[in-house]
Short mmCIF file of C-alpha atoms and ligand atoms in Angstrom, two decimals:
data_model
loop_
_atom_site.label_atom_id
_atom_site.label_comp_id
_atom_site.label_asym_id
_atom_site.label_seq_id
_atom_site.Cartn_x
_atom_site.Cartn_y
_atom_site.Cartn_z
CA UNK I 1 113.36 82.29 105.17
CA UNK I 2 112.01 83.91 108.40
CA UNK I 3 112.11 87.65 108.84
CA UNK I 4 111.42 89.68 111.98
CA UNK I 5 110.27 93.15 111.82
CA UNK I 6 108.82 95.63 114.80
CA UNK I 7 105.87 96.36 112.71
CA UNK I 8 104.47 94.99 109.72
CA UNK I 9 101.77 96.90 107.59
CA UNK I 10 99.32 95.30 105.27
CA UNK I 11 98.54 97.56 102.16
CA UNK I 12 100.33 100.69 100.70
CA UNK I 13 97.44 102.85 100.19
CA UNK I 14 97.13 106.05 101.93
CA UNK I 15 96.67 104.56 105.52
CA UNK I 16 99.68 102.17 105.10
CA UNK I 17 102.26 104.69 103.87
CA UNK I 18 100.92 107.21 106.25
CA UNK I 19 101.29 104.63 109.12
CA UNK I 20 104.74 103.76 108.09
CA UNK I 21 105.78 107.35 108.08
CA UNK I 22 104.39 107.96 111.47
CA UNK I 23 105.94 104.93 112.91
CA UNK I 24 109.32 105.80 111.61
CA UNK I 25 108.89 109.19 113.22
CA UNK I 26 108.46 107.96 116.72
CA UNK I 27 111.33 105.11 116.09
CA UNK I 28 109.37 102.19 115.04
CA UNK I 29 110.83 100.21 112.04
CA UNK I 30 108.06 98.70 109.81
CA UNK I 31 107.80 97.33 106.28
CA UNK I 32 104.61 97.42 104.19
CA UNK I 33 103.40 94.54 102.35
CA UNK I 34 101.48 95.42 99.15
CA UNK I 35 99.66 92.81 96.96
CA UNK I 36 100.03 94.92 93.41
CA UNK I 37 103.00 95.25 91.82
CA UNK I 38 103.14 99.00 92.22
CA UNK I 39 101.29 101.82 94.17
CA UNK I 40 97.62 101.74 93.19
CA UNK I 41 96.09 105.35 92.37
CA UNK I 42 92.54 104.13 91.66
CA UNK I 43 90.11 106.96 91.61
CA UNK I 44 92.36 109.49 90.09
CA UNK I 45 92.16 112.28 92.69
CA UNK I 46 90.97 113.00 96.31
CA UNK I 47 89.75 115.94 98.48
CA UNK I 48 91.62 116.63 101.41
CA UNK I 49 90.11 118.82 104.15
CA UNK I 50 91.74 120.75 106.98
CA UNK I 51 91.91 117.53 109.36
CA UNK I 52 93.88 115.56 106.70
CA UNK I 53 96.33 118.68 106.19
CA UNK I 54 96.91 118.82 109.90
CA UNK I 55 97.69 115.10 109.94
CA UNK I 56 99.86 115.32 106.98
CA UNK I 57 101.67 118.32 108.59
CA UNK I 58 102.58 116.07 111.62
CA UNK I 59 103.70 113.60 109.24
CA UNK I 60 106.05 116.16 107.96
CA UNK I 61 104.77 116.05 104.30
CA UNK I 62 102.11 118.93 103.94
CA UNK I 63 104.04 121.41 102.49
CA UNK I 64 105.34 119.31 99.64
CA UNK I 65 101.65 119.16 98.37
CA UNK I 66 100.19 122.66 99.74
CA UNK I 67 103.16 124.37 97.22
CA UNK I 68 101.56 122.20 94.36
CA UNK I 69 97.74 122.62 94.98
CA UNK I 70 95.61 125.50 95.53
CA UNK I 71 92.90 125.60 98.22
CA UNK I 72 89.18 126.04 97.09
CA UNK I 73 87.27 129.01 98.29
CA UNK I 74 83.78 128.27 96.74
CA UNK I 75 81.51 125.34 95.87
CA UNK I 76 78.16 125.19 93.93
CA UNK I 77 75.51 122.97 94.21
CA UNK I 78 72.74 123.08 91.55
CA UNK I 79 69.37 121.14 91.73
CA UNK I 80 68.96 119.78 87.96
CA UNK I 81 65.20 119.42 88.65
CA UNK I 82 64.43 122.87 89.76
CA UNK I 83 67.76 124.71 88.33
CA UNK I 84 68.39 126.35 91.62
CA UNK I 85 72.20 126.77 92.54
CA UNK I 86 73.29 127.06 95.99
CA UNK I 87 76.68 128.43 96.89
CA UNK I 88 79.10 126.72 99.47
CA UNK I 89 82.00 129.12 100.86
CA UNK I 90 84.89 127.22 101.96
CA UNK I 91 86.50 129.99 103.15
CA UNK I 92 85.11 129.62 106.72
CA UNK I 93 86.48 125.97 106.47
CA UNK I 94 89.87 127.26 105.52
CA UNK I 95 90.00 130.23 108.08
CA UNK I 96 88.40 128.05 111.08
CA UNK I 97 91.35 125.94 110.83
CA UNK I 98 93.53 128.61 111.65
CA UNK I 99 95.65 128.79 108.73
CA UNK I 100 94.81 129.05 105.05
CA UNK I 101 97.50 126.39 104.39
CA UNK I 102 95.19 123.65 105.93
CA UNK I 103 92.23 124.67 103.47
CA UNK I 104 90.23 122.09 101.37
CA UNK I 105 92.31 121.02 98.13
CA UNK I 106 92.01 118.26 95.52
CA UNK I 107 95.19 116.33 95.00
CA UNK I 108 96.03 113.70 92.50
CA UNK I 109 96.05 110.22 94.30
CA UNK I 110 99.33 109.20 92.67
CA UNK I 111 101.09 112.08 93.69
CA UNK I 112 99.73 111.76 97.18
CA UNK I 113 100.87 108.07 97.34
CA UNK I 114 104.16 108.96 95.77
CA UNK I 115 105.00 111.69 98.15
CA UNK I 116 104.19 109.56 101.05
CA UNK I 117 106.27 106.72 99.86
CA UNK I 118 109.13 109.01 99.22
CA UNK I 119 109.34 109.71 102.83
CA UNK I 120 110.20 105.94 103.53
CA UNK I 121 113.39 104.19 103.46
CA UNK I 122 114.21 102.41 100.15
CA UNK I 123 112.69 98.96 100.37
CA UNK I 124 110.31 99.31 102.87
CA UNK I 125 107.38 98.68 100.63
CA UNK I 126 107.44 95.07 99.39
CA UNK I 127 105.17 94.71 96.33
CA UNK I 128 103.67 91.66 94.72
CA UNK I 129 103.10 90.07 98.06
CA UNK I 130 100.62 87.44 98.79
CA UNK I 131 99.71 86.57 102.16
CA UNK I 132 98.62 83.03 102.97
CA UNK I 133 97.92 82.96 106.66
CA UNK I 134 98.08 85.01 109.83
CA UNK I 135 98.59 83.37 113.22
CA UNK I 136 99.28 84.68 116.80
CA UNK I 137 101.64 83.15 119.13
CA UNK I 138 103.01 83.29 122.53
CA UNK I 139 99.72 84.46 123.92
CA UNK I 140 99.11 86.99 121.15
CA UNK I 141 102.44 88.95 121.72
CA UNK I 142 103.83 87.74 118.35
CA UNK I 143 102.01 87.36 115.03
CA UNK I 144 103.17 85.24 112.25
CA UNK I 145 102.54 85.78 108.47
CA UNK I 146 103.02 83.10 106.21
CA UNK I 147 103.42 84.35 102.55
CA UNK I 148 102.75 82.59 99.23
CA UNK I 149 106.32 82.44 98.43
CA UNK I 150 107.11 80.37 101.38
CA UNK I 151 108.74 82.93 103.57
CA UNK I 152 107.66 83.81 107.27
CA UNK I 153 107.47 87.28 108.79
CA UNK I 154 107.31 87.46 112.66
CA UNK I 155 106.44 90.80 114.34
CA UNK I 156 105.03 92.22 117.46
CA UNK I 157 102.69 94.82 115.72
CA UNK I 158 100.46 93.86 112.47
CA UNK I 159 98.53 96.80 111.11
CA UNK I 160 95.87 95.84 108.57
CA UNK I 161 95.58 98.83 106.12
CA UNK I 162 94.37 96.69 103.31
CA UNK I 163 91.21 98.56 102.27
CA UNK I 164 87.76 97.63 102.46
CA UNK I 165 87.91 93.98 101.88
CA UNK I 166 90.79 93.67 104.60
CA UNK I 167 92.15 90.12 105.44
CA UNK I 168 93.37 91.77 108.69
CA UNK I 169 89.78 92.86 109.76
CA UNK I 170 88.52 89.38 108.66
CA UNK I 171 91.12 87.76 111.02
CA UNK I 172 90.14 90.24 113.90
CA UNK I 173 86.49 89.17 113.36
CA UNK I 174 84.98 92.46 111.93
CA UNK I 175 81.89 92.05 109.72
CA UNK I 176 82.00 92.35 106.20
CA UNK I 177 81.30 95.76 105.03
CA UNK I 178 77.89 96.63 103.65
CA UNK I 179 76.98 97.47 100.00
CA UNK I 180 75.09 100.76 100.49
CA UNK I 181 73.32 100.08 97.12
CA UNK I 182 74.82 103.15 95.59
CA UNK I 183 77.99 103.21 93.17
CA UNK I 184 80.48 105.79 92.07
CA UNK I 185 82.18 106.67 88.63
CA UNK I 186 85.25 108.76 88.65
CA UNK I 187 87.86 109.94 86.24
CA UNK I 188 90.26 112.53 85.26
CA UNK I 189 90.10 114.84 82.00
CA UNK I 190 93.05 116.44 80.92
CA UNK I 191 93.13 119.62 78.67
CA UNK I 192 96.70 120.24 77.80
CA UNK I 193 95.77 123.74 76.29
CA UNK I 194 94.03 124.50 79.44
CA UNK I 195 90.27 124.01 80.31
CA UNK I 196 89.50 127.67 81.13
CA UNK I 197 87.28 126.48 84.21
CA UNK I 198 87.44 128.50 87.65
CA UNK I 199 89.18 126.59 90.62
CA UNK I 200 85.91 125.85 92.15
CA UNK I 201 83.84 122.64 93.12
CA UNK I 202 80.58 122.15 91.23
CA UNK I 203 78.00 119.52 92.02
CA UNK I 204 74.74 118.80 90.19
CA UNK I 205 71.92 116.92 91.97
CA UNK I 206 69.15 114.90 90.20
CA UNK I 207 66.89 112.07 90.76
CA UNK I 208 69.40 109.10 90.57
CA UNK I 209 72.67 110.86 90.62
CA UNK I 210 75.08 113.21 91.93
CA UNK I 211 77.62 114.61 89.69
CA UNK I 212 80.67 116.72 90.68
CA UNK I 213 83.68 118.09 89.03
CA UNK I 214 86.59 119.92 90.15
CA UNK I 215 89.34 121.92 88.44
CA UNK I 216 92.36 120.63 90.05
CA UNK I 217 95.12 123.05 88.14
CA UNK I 218 95.24 124.87 84.78
CA UNK I 219 94.69 121.53 82.70
CA UNK I 220 93.46 118.64 84.88
CA UNK I 221 89.78 118.20 85.73
CA UNK I 222 88.56 115.48 88.20
CA UNK I 223 84.76 114.44 88.03
CA UNK I 224 82.59 111.93 89.68
CA UNK I 225 79.06 110.70 90.03
CA UNK I 226 77.41 108.71 92.78
CA UNK I 227 74.49 106.99 91.92
CA UNK I 228 71.62 104.68 93.20
CA UNK I 229 71.11 103.24 89.63
CA UNK I 230 72.13 99.60 89.95
CA UNK I 231 72.16 99.00 86.32
CA UNK I 232 75.35 100.81 86.26
CA UNK I 233 77.80 97.84 86.12
CA UNK I 234 80.15 97.94 83.08
CA UNK I 235 83.75 97.69 83.66
CA UNK I 236 85.26 98.53 80.43
CA UNK I 237 86.17 102.58 80.43
CA UNK I 238 84.61 103.17 77.17
CA UNK I 239 81.28 101.81 78.15
CA UNK I 240 81.37 103.49 81.66
CA UNK I 241 81.90 106.84 79.84
CA UNK I 242 79.02 106.17 77.36
CA UNK I 243 76.50 105.16 80.24
CA UNK I 244 77.45 108.36 81.89
CA UNK I 245 77.21 110.69 79.27
CA UNK I 246 73.99 109.20 77.73
CA UNK I 247 72.37 108.08 80.76
CA UNK I 248 73.67 109.28 84.37
CA UNK I 249 74.84 112.85 83.61
CA UNK I 250 72.61 113.34 80.75
CA UNK I 251 70.78 116.43 82.41
CA UNK I 252 73.98 118.21 83.36
CA UNK I 253 75.31 121.01 81.60
CA UNK I 254 77.16 120.85 78.43
CA UNK I 255 80.24 121.91 80.32
CA UNK I 256 80.05 118.85 82.66
CA UNK I 257 79.63 116.54 79.55
CA UNK I 258 82.37 117.95 77.76
CA UNK I 259 84.86 117.40 80.63
CA UNK I 260 83.72 113.52 80.64
CA UNK I 261 84.13 113.24 77.18
CA UNK I 262 87.56 114.34 77.61
CA UNK I 263 88.46 111.71 80.19
CA UNK I 264 91.59 109.95 79.94
CA UNK I 265 90.21 106.17 79.64
CA UNK I 266 92.88 104.72 82.05
CA UNK I 267 91.48 106.76 84.80
CA UNK I 268 87.74 105.90 84.60
CA UNK I 269 86.85 103.64 87.15
CA UNK I 270 83.31 102.45 88.63
CA UNK I 271 83.00 101.05 92.09
CA UNK I 272 80.34 99.83 94.73
CA UNK I 273 79.98 102.01 97.71
CA UNK I 274 80.74 100.18 100.77
CA UNK I 275 80.63 101.07 104.39
CA UNK I 276 80.91 99.33 107.88
CA UNK I 277 78.13 99.63 110.32
CA UNK I 278 79.05 101.99 112.92
CA UNK I 279 78.30 99.61 115.94
CA UNK I 280 80.92 97.16 114.47
CA UNK I 281 83.13 100.05 114.65
CA UNK I 282 82.26 100.99 118.26
CA UNK I 283 81.79 97.58 119.71
CA UNK I 284 83.65 95.06 117.26
CA UNK I 285 87.07 93.44 117.28
CA UNK I 286 88.98 96.31 116.10
CA UNK I 287 92.12 95.01 117.99
CA UNK I 288 93.57 91.78 119.23
CA UNK I 289 96.59 91.71 120.86
CA UNK I 290 99.28 93.22 118.65
CA UNK I 291 96.92 93.55 115.70
CA UNK I 292 94.64 96.02 114.71
CA UNK I 293 93.40 97.92 111.46
CA UNK I 294 93.44 101.59 110.01
CA UNK I 295 91.82 103.54 107.25
CA UNK I 296 89.17 101.63 105.03
CA UNK I 297 90.31 98.19 106.76
CA UNK I 298 88.93 99.73 109.99
CA UNK I 299 85.96 102.33 108.93
CA UNK I 300 85.00 102.06 105.31
CA UNK I 301 82.51 104.67 104.51
CA UNK I 302 80.54 106.32 101.70
CA UNK I 303 82.43 109.10 100.04
CA UNK I 304 79.67 111.70 100.75
CA UNK I 305 81.67 113.94 103.15
CA UNK I 306 85.11 113.10 101.39
CA UNK I 307 86.47 111.71 104.80
CA UNK I 308 87.71 108.34 104.03
CA UNK I 309 91.19 109.40 103.09
CA UNK I 310 91.41 112.26 105.56
CA UNK I 311 90.60 109.92 108.63
CA UNK I 312 93.02 107.20 107.45
CA UNK I 313 95.75 109.90 107.61
CA UNK I 314 94.37 110.83 111.19
CA UNK I 315 94.74 107.01 112.17
CA UNK I 316 98.08 106.86 111.09
CA UNK I 317 99.14 109.52 113.33
CA UNK I 318 97.02 108.65 116.46
CA UNK I 319 98.17 104.94 116.18
CA UNK I 320 102.04 105.97 116.18
CA UNK I 321 101.52 108.18 119.19
CA UNK I 322 99.63 105.62 121.10
CA UNK I 323 102.15 102.76 120.18
CA UNK I 324 105.11 105.31 121.24
CA UNK I 325 103.18 106.29 124.59
CA UNK I 326 102.50 102.63 125.71
CA UNK I 327 106.13 102.21 126.83
CA UNK I 328 106.72 99.02 124.80
CA UNK I 329 103.14 97.32 125.22
CA UNK I 330 102.03 96.99 121.88
CA UNK I 331 98.80 95.52 122.87
CA UNK I 332 97.77 98.43 125.07
CA UNK I 333 99.00 100.81 122.74
CA UNK I 334 96.41 99.62 120.12
CA UNK I 335 93.98 99.55 122.79
CA UNK I 336 94.41 103.10 123.56
CA UNK I 337 94.32 103.82 119.71
CA UNK I 338 90.83 102.03 119.00
CA UNK I 339 89.43 103.87 121.98
CA UNK I 340 90.51 107.26 120.68
CA UNK I 341 89.45 106.69 117.23
CA UNK I 342 86.10 104.51 117.58
CA UNK I 343 83.53 107.25 118.07
CA UNK I 344 85.02 109.67 115.88
CA UNK I 345 84.94 107.39 112.87
CA UNK I 346 81.55 105.85 113.53
CA UNK I 347 80.20 109.40 113.82
CA UNK I 348 81.68 110.27 110.56
CA UNK I 349 80.43 106.86 108.83
CA UNK I 350 76.90 107.69 110.10
CA UNK I 351 77.33 111.31 108.91
CA UNK I 352 78.33 110.37 105.48
CA UNK I 353 75.84 107.69 105.13
CA UNK I 354 72.81 110.02 105.95
CA UNK I 355 74.49 112.79 103.68
CA UNK I 356 74.50 110.52 100.61
CA UNK I 357 71.07 109.35 101.60
CA UNK I 358 69.37 112.91 101.43
CA UNK I 359 71.52 114.02 98.59
CA UNK I 360 70.91 111.15 96.30
CA UNK I 361 67.13 111.63 95.68
CA UNK I 362 64.72 108.75 94.44
CA UNK I 363 60.93 108.56 93.76
CA UNK I 364 57.74 108.73 95.56
CA UNK I 365 56.13 110.85 98.26
CA UNK I 366 58.95 109.64 100.81
CA UNK I 367 61.54 111.20 98.49
CA UNK I 368 59.44 114.14 97.76
CA UNK I 369 59.67 114.73 101.66
CA UNK I 370 63.23 114.09 101.58
CA UNK I 371 64.03 116.40 98.68
CA UNK I 372 61.94 119.30 100.35
CA UNK I 373 64.15 118.95 103.42
CA UNK I 374 67.48 118.55 101.12
CA UNK I 375 66.65 121.79 99.01
CA UNK I 376 65.26 124.00 101.82
CA UNK I 377 67.18 122.94 105.09
CA UNK I 378 70.20 120.37 104.38
CA UNK I 379 72.65 122.53 102.58
CA UNK I 380 71.95 125.71 104.34
CA UNK I 381 71.86 124.37 107.97
CA UNK I 382 72.47 120.83 108.42
CA UNK I 383 75.58 120.19 106.23
CA UNK I 384 77.48 123.20 107.67
CA UNK I 385 77.08 121.33 111.02
CA UNK I 386 78.16 117.92 109.50
CA UNK I 387 81.36 119.24 108.03
CA UNK I 388 82.60 120.30 111.40
CA UNK I 389 84.23 117.12 111.45
CA UNK I 390 86.91 118.47 109.21
CA UNK I 391 88.17 121.05 111.94
CA UNK I 392 89.45 118.13 113.85
CA UNK I 393 93.04 118.04 114.86
CA UNK I 394 94.75 114.69 115.38
CA UNK I 395 97.69 116.23 117.16
CA UNK I 396 101.48 115.95 117.01
CA UNK I 397 103.65 112.82 117.19
CA UNK I 398 106.08 112.56 120.27
CA UNK I 399 109.91 112.93 119.51
CA UNK I 400 111.61 109.63 118.44
CA UNK I 401 111.77 107.43 121.57
CA UNK I 402 112.65 103.80 121.61
CA UNK I 403 111.56 100.84 119.52
CA UNK I 404 108.65 98.36 120.69
C1 LIG X 1 84.13 107.46 94.79
C2 LIG X 1 85.12 107.69 96.07
C3 LIG X 1 85.48 109.02 96.29
C4 LIG X 1 86.04 109.33 97.56
N1 LIG X 1 86.69 110.51 97.73
C5 LIG X 1 87.12 110.75 98.72
C6 LIG X 1 87.80 112.24 99.08
O1 LIG X 1 87.32 113.21 98.27
N2 LIG X 1 88.32 112.37 100.40
C7 LIG X 1 88.65 111.43 101.10
O2 LIG X 1 89.43 111.68 102.06
N3 LIG X 1 88.33 110.18 100.82
C8 LIG X 1 87.70 109.91 99.59
N4 LIG X 1 87.27 108.65 99.47
C9 LIG X 1 87.62 107.45 100.35
C10 LIG X 1 89.06 107.22 100.15
O3 LIG X 1 89.39 106.69 98.83
C11 LIG X 1 89.59 105.98 101.03
O4 LIG X 1 89.14 106.08 102.35
C12 LIG X 1 91.06 105.65 101.02
O5 LIG X 1 91.49 105.54 100.02
C13 LIG X 1 91.39 104.74 102.11
O6 LIG X 1 92.81 104.36 102.01
P1 LIG X 1 93.39 103.09 102.42
O7 LIG X 1 94.73 103.05 102.56
O8 LIG X 1 92.82 102.97 103.87
O9 LIG X 1 92.79 101.95 101.65
P2 LIG X 1 93.07 101.66 100.03
O10 LIG X 1 93.25 103.07 99.39
O11 LIG X 1 92.19 100.68 99.69
O12 LIG X 1 94.40 100.90 99.95
C14 LIG X 1 94.50 99.59 100.47
C15 LIG X 1 95.85 99.03 99.90
O13 LIG X 1 96.12 97.75 100.34
C16 LIG X 1 96.29 96.87 99.35
N5 LIG X 1 95.71 95.42 99.78
C17 LIG X 1 94.77 95.01 99.87
N6 LIG X 1 94.58 93.84 100.16
C18 LIG X 1 95.88 93.55 100.43
C19 LIG X 1 96.32 92.09 100.75
N7 LIG X 1 95.70 91.18 101.21
N8 LIG X 1 97.57 92.12 101.01
C20 LIG X 1 98.55 93.32 100.61
N9 LIG X 1 98.14 94.55 100.18
C21 LIG X 1 96.72 94.48 100.13
C22 LIG X 1 95.58 97.38 97.99
O14 LIG X 1 96.26 96.80 96.81
C23 LIG X 1 95.97 98.85 98.25
O15 LIG X 1 97.18 99.42 97.67
C24 LIG X 1 86.57 108.06 98.23
C25 LIG X 1 86.29 107.05 98.06
C26 LIG X 1 85.52 106.75 96.99
C27 LIG X 1 84.88 105.28 96.84
#
């Protein structure tokens, strides 16, 4: 069987679904090929900054989420060694963006993905799809996908939104993402009778780990830990939970440990933190003919600025706008897109890496200097500058025009 589609998106994560919506808004029909049998909400929750809310607004879905989730006004960072706590106000972040609705919020990943998917015509997302090969034909104007079930899909625009281990990025010739040597554990804890916690973001910084939790609503608390401890490799949720309470987070307050003990086991995950080297994003093959990448397939980054998902949403809007404005030339639309995106995302990859490095801690005199910098300068002066990234506005989508 052979099908022809104007655009084919690989991966139904945040980037893939948002890209399909953005293309639909500018009049480009697409299908989304997802390898899992359903939407994958690994990681339980995600924090979205003003830049993400602006992109969601352009996609026409922001209010569906802002009506459920409240913005944060405050965050606290506690140094577990000295006991000192620094306050971070998100008020400036919210007001700077000119609109309280664009403020920082944590949302359930499942709710985010379902909200995006509900914007698409039925059957846009095809599940349980395995791609066997990608080939370009007719001087790279047409891309042909061969699927495992024997069917063939031809398209003018192939967009890889297939995450950090992207097959489309590999096909383009981008380098394999690098393991940062750090890893993250995440989970969601549910307190049906209410957790009684304030709607604030809390972080605890120690020698080998950075622990955080955030109350998402009256009943749900999202928590996460990033660590340099390489021994943290169990896959079973019970073992991960045990490792966290007895080892990684043992110095955190009882309130934090209580949250972890109440975690829903099905939500607990452990993952290595990967990133793409910024120079590959700047100078690598991020586009070829009618093929490009978006989201983690383009610019995987460590989660230290909470920007991977936010920038994936920006990608979707910018890519659709460039394709709509390129008067039918997919290749030049994609070229415009990577030109517009690469410096911004390379900067954020670098900022996130540095931010994680200084905040993680370690041992020896070098780390003593890093800690001195972190505790006296970083949170007060450097971090507020880095987080300026979040005020970016990716702009709006043009009115529906014509197909590719
Ligand atoms: C610990 C941690 C915390 C984070 N916190 C935040 C945060 O607070 N805020 C934020 O903005 N970002 C955060 N991020 C980053 C964010 O999770 C990612 O940037 C985001 O999920 C990327 O979305 P994506 O759609 O590009 O990729 P993914 O979410 O990885 O989705 C890719 C999709 O493609 C599918 N797929 C993969 N390969 C194939 C294939 N060959 N064929 C078909 N389908 C395929 C997958 O099944 C998946 O559904 C965090 C990341 C980590 C690790």
